[in-house]
Amino acid sequence: MNELVKLRQQIADMQKQAAELQKKNRPAILAEMREQMSAYGITAEELSRPASKAARPKTVQAKPAASPAKGKKPAVPSPAKYRGPEGQSWSGRGIAPKWLNELLVGGKTREDFLIQADSALSSSAAAQ
């Protein structure tokens, strides 16, 4: 605990030294700035205006992580293309699921589990 007190005292002492140094050097710095302003024809009014876009330093702005990149659509899940005997489904993208691989080893083919889009359309058309 004693170290913490010592460090805080050192911080306070250094802040006091910095304030004294700033107060001491202020007139010389102001004189130097006035000299530079005079040499370049800069007025106090110019200093109070916001900098032009070309003169501003470039800042990197963090992009929000939740929104998709500009010009890209958010990912939408693909509809199921295959359906298993117990109601499992797979879009046909990526690695085949374990249930399908086990059935393929058993002698079935992927076409056996293919969801028939045209039968779904015909059944919905018959309902109308």
C-alpha positions as MATLAB code, in Angstrom:
seq = 'MNELVKLRQQIADMQKQAAELQKKNRPAILAEMREQMSAYGITAEELSRPASKAARPKTVQAKPAASPAKGKKPAVPSPAKYRGPEGQSWSGRGIAPKWLNELLVGGKTREDFLIQADSALSSSAAAQ';
ca = [
       0.000    0.000    0.000;
       2.937    2.268    0.742;
       4.099    1.986   -2.899;
       0.715    3.150   -4.134;
       0.840    6.241   -1.930;
       4.373    7.001   -3.150;
       3.350    6.633   -6.802;
       0.345    8.905   -6.346;
       2.576   11.510   -4.686;
       5.048   11.269   -7.591;
       2.196   11.718  -10.064;
       0.978   14.797   -8.217;
       4.513   16.230   -8.087;
       5.060   15.599  -11.819;
       1.709   17.161  -12.725;
       2.685   20.224  -10.702;
       6.057   20.374  -12.514;
       4.322   20.067  -15.895;
       1.941   22.915  -15.059;
       4.855   25.127  -13.941;
       6.833   24.318  -17.100;
       3.815   25.082  -19.281;
       3.286   28.420  -17.497;
       6.996   29.283  -17.846;
       7.245   28.383  -21.577;
       3.882   29.829  -22.639;
       5.087   33.365  -23.544;
       7.957   32.049  -25.677;
       5.679   29.562  -27.481;
       3.067   32.271  -28.151;
       5.746   34.578  -29.553;
       6.999   31.777  -31.816;
       3.466   31.022  -33.013;
       2.806   34.715  -33.741;
       6.045   34.895  -35.704;
       5.093   31.834  -37.774;
       1.569   33.167  -38.360;
       2.989   36.470  -39.529;
       5.481   34.779  -41.834;
       2.740   32.673  -43.494;
       0.018   35.330  -43.385;
      -2.243   33.288  -41.118;
      -4.954   35.122  -39.216;
      -6.624   34.200  -35.921;
      -9.899   33.894  -37.842;
      -8.388   31.195  -40.039;
      -7.385   29.235  -36.977;
     -10.927   29.299  -35.605;
     -12.419   27.815  -38.817;
     -12.671   24.039  -39.231;
      -9.952   22.519  -41.388;
     -10.764   21.672  -44.996;
     -11.255   18.018  -45.877;
      -7.896   17.881  -47.647;
      -6.048   19.289  -44.620;
      -7.733   17.079  -42.011;
      -5.814   14.045  -40.849;
      -7.440   10.809  -41.925;
      -9.057    8.909  -39.114;
      -9.966    5.261  -39.239;
     -13.532    4.708  -38.141;
     -14.526    1.381  -36.696;
     -17.218   -0.375  -38.676;
     -20.139   -1.859  -36.828;
     -19.727   -5.613  -36.688;
     -23.427   -6.440  -36.920;
     -24.105   -4.834  -40.299;
     -22.982   -6.544  -43.507;
     -20.270   -4.997  -45.659;
     -21.411   -2.261  -48.012;
     -22.827   -3.712  -51.186;
     -23.174   -7.223  -49.793;
     -26.430   -8.883  -48.881;
     -26.788  -10.567  -45.499;
     -26.453  -14.352  -45.518;
     -29.760  -16.150  -45.970;
     -30.086  -19.841  -45.077;
     -30.517  -22.110  -48.081;
     -33.734  -24.133  -48.373;
     -33.571  -27.856  -47.674;
     -32.752  -29.997  -50.707;
     -32.623  -33.416  -48.994;
     -34.896  -34.840  -46.295;
     -34.112  -37.931  -44.204;
     -36.515  -40.646  -43.054;
     -36.756  -39.120  -39.564;
     -37.391  -35.556  -40.810;
     -33.757  -34.441  -40.915;
     -32.933  -31.937  -43.624;
     -29.852  -30.756  -45.482;
     -29.437  -27.925  -47.980;
     -26.940  -29.826  -50.112;
     -24.192  -27.341  -49.267;
     -21.107  -28.066  -47.226;
     -20.208  -31.441  -45.750;
     -22.929  -34.065  -45.935;
     -24.514  -34.760  -42.529;
     -23.851  -37.960  -40.625;
     -27.411  -39.289  -41.086;
     -27.063  -39.073  -44.883;
     -23.611  -40.653  -44.953;
     -24.841  -43.578  -42.853;
     -27.754  -44.151  -45.255;
     -25.453  -43.908  -48.291;
     -23.183  -46.575  -46.787;
     -26.302  -48.711  -46.314;
     -26.907  -48.705  -50.086;
     -29.197  -45.699  -50.588;
     -28.450  -42.821  -52.995;
     -28.785  -39.092  -52.497;
     -31.600  -39.038  -55.053;
     -33.635  -41.235  -52.681;
     -33.731  -38.312  -50.223;
     -34.040  -35.459  -52.725;
     -36.994  -33.187  -51.971;
     -39.069  -33.081  -55.148;
     -39.746  -29.391  -55.901;
     -42.101  -30.192  -58.794;
     -44.289  -32.457  -56.596;
     -44.564  -29.700  -54.010;
     -45.586  -27.261  -56.750;
     -48.133  -29.654  -58.248;
     -49.710  -30.372  -54.861;
     -50.021  -26.661  -54.130;
     -51.491  -26.060  -57.593;
     -54.056  -28.854  -57.021;
     -55.087  -27.253  -53.730;
     -56.034  -24.038  -55.555;
];
